[in-house]
CSV table of C-alpha atoms and ligand atoms in Angstrom, one decimal:
chain,number,residue,atom,x,y,z
H,72,MET,CA,95.9,113.7,112.5
H,73,ASN,CA,98.8,113.6,110.1
H,74,TRP,CA,100.5,110.3,110.9
H,75,GLN,CA,102.7,110.1,108.1
H,76,THR,CA,105.1,112.7,109.5
H,77,ASN,CA,105.0,111.7,113.0
H,78,ILE,CA,105.0,107.5,112.5
H,79,GLN,CA,107.6,105.6,114.1
H,80,ILE,CA,107.8,101.7,114.3
H,81,ARG,CA,109.7,99.8,116.7
H,82,GLU,CA,110.2,96.3,117.5
H,83,LEU,CA,109.7,95.5,121.1
H,84,ALA,CA,112.2,94.6,123.5
H,85,ASP,CA,112.0,91.7,125.8
H,86,GLY,CA,109.5,92.7,129.2
H,87,GLN,CA,108.1,95.5,127.0
H,88,THR,CA,104.0,95.6,127.5
H,89,ILE,CA,102.6,93.6,124.8
H,90,PRO,CA,99.5,96.0,123.2
H,91,PHE,CA,96.8,92.7,123.2
H,92,ASP,CA,94.2,95.5,122.7
H,93,LEU,CA,95.6,95.7,119.1
H,94,LEU,CA,96.4,92.2,118.8
H,95,LEU,CA,92.9,91.3,119.7
H,96,LEU,CA,91.6,93.5,117.0
H,97,ALA,CA,93.1,91.2,114.4
H,98,ASP,CA,92.5,88.0,116.2
H,99,PRO,CA,89.4,87.7,118.6
H,100,SER,CA,91.1,84.8,120.7
H,101,ARG,CA,93.4,85.5,123.3
H,102,GLU,CA,94.5,81.9,123.5
H,103,MET,CA,95.3,81.8,119.8
H,104,ILE,CA,97.7,84.9,120.2
H,105,ASP,CA,99.4,83.3,123.1
H,106,ARG,CA,100.4,80.3,121.0
H,107,TYR,CA,102.6,82.6,118.8
H,108,ILE,CA,103.0,85.6,120.4
H,109,HIS,CA,106.1,84.7,122.8
H,110,ARG,CA,108.1,83.3,119.8
H,111,SER,CA,107.8,86.3,117.6
H,112,SER,CA,109.0,89.9,116.5
H,113,ILE,CA,106.4,92.2,117.6
H,114,LEU,CA,106.5,95.7,115.9
H,115,VAL,CA,104.4,98.6,117.4
H,116,ALA,CA,104.0,102.0,115.4
H,117,TYR,CA,103.6,104.6,117.3
H,118,VAL,CA,102.3,108.1,116.4
H,119,SER,CA,103.4,111.2,118.9
H,120,GLU,CA,104.6,108.3,121.2
H,121,GLU,CA,101.0,106.8,121.4
H,122,PRO,CA,101.1,103.0,120.0
H,123,VAL,CA,98.5,103.1,117.3
H,124,ALA,CA,99.0,99.8,115.3
H,125,VAL,CA,100.8,96.7,115.1
H,126,TYR,CA,102.2,93.7,113.4
H,127,VAL,CA,103.7,90.3,114.3
H,128,LEU,CA,106.4,88.3,112.8
H,129,TYR,CA,106.6,84.6,113.0
H,130,LYS,CA,109.2,82.4,111.6
H,131,THR,CA,107.7,79.5,109.9
H,132,SER,CA,110.7,78.1,108.2
H,133,GLU,CA,114.5,78.9,107.7
H,134,ASP,CA,113.3,80.9,104.4
H,135,THR,CA,109.6,82.1,105.4
H,136,VAL,CA,108.1,84.3,107.8
H,137,GLU,CA,104.5,84.8,108.7
H,138,ILE,CA,102.5,88.1,109.5
H,139,LYS,CA,100.6,86.6,112.1
H,140,ASN,CA,98.9,89.5,113.2
H,141,ILE,CA,98.1,93.3,111.9
H,142,ALA,CA,96.2,95.7,113.2
H,143,VAL,CA,95.3,99.4,113.4
H,144,VAL,CA,93.4,101.0,116.2
H,145,THR,CA,89.9,101.6,115.1
H,146,HIS,CA,89.8,105.4,114.9
H,147,LEU,CA,92.7,105.5,112.5
H,148,GLN,CA,91.6,102.7,110.1
H,149,GLY,CA,91.4,103.4,106.6
H,150,LYS,CA,93.9,106.3,106.4
H,151,GLY,CA,96.9,104.3,104.9
H,152,ILE,CA,98.6,102.8,108.1
H,153,GLY,CA,97.7,99.3,107.3
H,154,LYS,CA,99.5,99.6,103.7
H,155,TYR,CA,102.6,101.5,105.2
H,156,LEU,CA,102.9,98.2,107.6
H,157,ILE,CA,102.7,95.8,105.1
H,158,GLN,CA,105.4,97.7,103.3
H,159,HIS,CA,107.1,97.9,106.2
H,160,SER,CA,106.9,94.2,107.2
H,161,ILE,CA,108.1,93.3,103.4
H,162,GLU,CA,111.1,95.4,103.7
H,163,LYS,CA,111.9,93.8,107.1
H,164,ALA,CA,111.5,90.6,106.0
H,165,THR,CA,114.2,91.5,103.2
H,166,GLN,CA,116.6,92.7,105.2
H,167,ASP,CA,116.5,89.8,107.9
H,168,GLY,CA,117.2,87.4,104.5
H,169,PHE,CA,113.9,85.6,104.2
H,170,ARG,CA,113.0,84.4,100.6
H,171,TYR,CA,109.2,84.5,101.2
H,172,ILE,CA,106.4,86.4,103.4
H,173,THR,CA,103.3,85.0,104.0
H,174,ILE,CA,100.1,86.1,105.8
H,175,GLY,CA,96.6,84.3,106.5
H,176,THR,CA,93.3,85.6,106.6
H,177,GLY,CA,89.5,84.6,106.5
H,178,ASN,CA,87.6,83.5,103.4
H,179,SER,CA,85.2,86.6,104.5
H,180,SER,CA,88.0,89.1,105.0
H,181,LEU,CA,87.5,90.9,101.8
H,182,GLU,CA,89.0,94.3,102.5
H,183,GLN,CA,92.5,92.3,104.0
H,184,LEU,CA,92.2,89.8,101.0
H,185,TYR,CA,92.1,93.3,98.9
H,186,LEU,CA,94.8,95.2,100.8
H,187,TYR,CA,97.2,92.2,100.6
H,188,GLN,CA,96.9,91.2,97.3
H,189,LYS,CA,97.4,94.9,96.1
H,190,ALA,CA,100.4,94.2,97.7
H,191,GLY,CA,101.9,91.8,95.8
H,192,PHE,CA,100.6,88.7,97.7
H,193,ASP,CA,99.5,85.6,95.8
H,194,ILE,CA,96.8,83.2,97.2
H,195,PHE,CA,98.6,80.1,97.7
H,196,SER,CA,96.9,77.4,99.7
H,197,LEU,CA,93.8,77.0,102.1
H,198,LYS,CA,93.5,76.1,105.7
H,199,GLU,CA,90.2,74.2,105.5
H,200,ASN,CA,87.8,75.0,108.2
H,201,PHE,CA,90.5,76.4,110.1
H,202,PHE,CA,88.4,79.0,111.9
H,203,THR,CA,85.1,76.7,112.5
H,204,SER,CA,87.5,74.3,114.1
H,205,GLN,CA,89.7,76.3,116.1
H,206,TYR,CA,87.6,79.2,117.5
H,207,PRO,CA,84.8,78.4,119.9
H,208,GLU,CA,82.5,81.0,118.5
H,209,PRO,CA,81.1,81.5,115.1
H,210,ILE,CA,82.6,84.8,113.3
H,211,TYR,CA,80.9,86.5,110.3
H,212,GLU,CA,82.1,89.3,108.3
H,213,ASN,CA,80.5,91.3,105.4
H,214,GLY,CA,77.5,88.6,105.7
H,215,ILE,CA,79.5,85.6,105.6
H,216,GLN,CA,80.7,82.9,107.6
H,217,CYS,CA,84.5,83.1,108.3
H,218,LYS,CA,85.4,79.2,108.0
H,219,HIS,CA,88.7,78.7,106.0
H,220,MET,CA,92.2,80.6,106.4
H,221,ILE,CA,93.2,81.9,103.1
H,222,MET,CA,97.1,81.8,102.7
H,223,LEU,CA,98.8,84.2,100.5
H,224,ARG,CA,102.8,84.5,99.8
H,225,LYS,CA,105.0,87.0,98.4
H,226,ASN,CA,108.4,86.2,96.9
H,227,LEU,CA,110.9,88.4,98.3
H,228,PHE,CA,113.9,88.2,95.8
Y,52,ACO,N1,86.6,98.8,102.9
Y,52,ACO,C1,87.3,98.7,101.5
Y,52,ACO,N2,88.4,99.0,101.4
Y,52,ACO,C2,89.1,99.6,102.2
Y,52,ACO,C3,88.8,99.6,103.7
Y,52,ACO,C4,86.8,99.4,103.6
Y,52,ACO,N3,86.4,99.5,104.6
Y,52,ACO,N4,89.4,100.4,104.2
Y,52,ACO,C5,90.1,100.8,103.8
Y,52,ACO,N5,90.5,100.0,102.3
Y,52,ACO,C6,91.3,100.2,101.3
Y,52,ACO,C7,92.0,101.7,101.3
Y,52,ACO,O1,91.1,102.4,100.2
Y,52,ACO,C8,93.2,100.9,100.7
Y,52,ACO,O2,93.5,100.9,99.5
Y,52,ACO,P1,94.3,101.4,98.4
Y,52,ACO,O3,95.3,101.3,98.6
Y,52,ACO,O4,93.5,101.4,97.1
Y,52,ACO,O5,93.7,103.3,98.6
Y,52,ACO,C9,93.5,99.7,101.4
Y,52,ACO,O6,92.1,99.4,102.0
Y,52,ACO,C10,94.3,99.8,102.7
Y,52,ACO,O7,93.7,100.6,103.2
Y,52,ACO,P2,94.8,101.1,104.6
Y,52,ACO,O8,94.0,102.5,105.1
Y,52,ACO,O9,96.1,101.2,104.9
Y,52,ACO,O10,93.9,100.0,106.0
Y,52,ACO,P3,94.0,100.3,107.4
Y,52,ACO,O11,95.2,101.4,107.9
Y,52,ACO,O12,92.6,100.2,108.0
Y,52,ACO,O13,94.7,99.0,108.1
Y,52,ACO,C11,93.6,96.8,108.2
Y,52,ACO,C12,94.2,97.4,107.3
Y,52,ACO,C13,95.2,96.5,109.3
Y,52,ACO,C14,92.9,95.2,108.0
Y,52,ACO,C15,93.1,97.6,109.6
Y,52,ACO,O14,91.7,98.0,109.2
Y,52,ACO,C16,92.6,96.8,110.9
Y,52,ACO,O15,93.2,96.7,112.0
Y,52,ACO,N6,91.5,96.2,110.6
Y,52,ACO,C17,91.1,95.4,112.1
Y,52,ACO,C18,92.0,93.9,112.5
Y,52,ACO,C19,92.3,93.3,111.2
Y,52,ACO,O16,91.3,92.7,110.4
Y,52,ACO,N7,93.6,92.9,110.9
Y,52,ACO,C20,93.8,92.0,110.0
Y,52,ACO,C21,93.5,90.4,110.3
Y,52,ACO,S1,94.2,89.0,109.5
Y,52,ACO,C22,96.1,88.9,110.2
Y,52,ACO,O17,96.1,89.8,111.1
Y,52,ACO,C23,97.0,88.0,109.5
């Protein structure tokens, strides 16, 4: 599928169906998603009007917005859509007047750490034992237990 010529990213309006199937790809806990989703902007990417990806922006302070969730439908992963969404989120956060954009991911999420650092995010803090204390089941990726949340930040100006 040639997604580049067909992709459209639109913010979900109040009352529109939230794509929990996509959000759960990035965050396996519906309970955790419910803690932020109703106070966030939800940006959905459509290819030929099919929802194929999502990212979620949550304002954490006057000058900072966090990407709380980013996900691409499984069969379209690895084709550049995630990178495109990260660029889109950076442009949106800049236009919305924020000074910083942040994102958190697990210590075991090697591909995500690569993607975010390549997009200009720098590691600035660690939420120690976040995943072991907040999630009921242990999470493993790349043969590593996901224990801590690594926080990354990009300056927007
Ligand atoms: N292994 C290593 N590198 C990879 C892989 C892989 N399996 N897949 C892609 N990459 C590289 C690409 O080569 C590319 O690098 P490049 O810029 O040097 O070419 C880079 O990663 C970005 O690749 P994309 O194709 O843009 O990534 P994708 O469209 O798959 O989106 C995402 C990335 C969002 C992580 C997607 O794979 C996904 O939805 N995964 C499941 C959900 C998830 O983990 N979400 C993030 C959780 S953290 C959070 O939500 C805040």
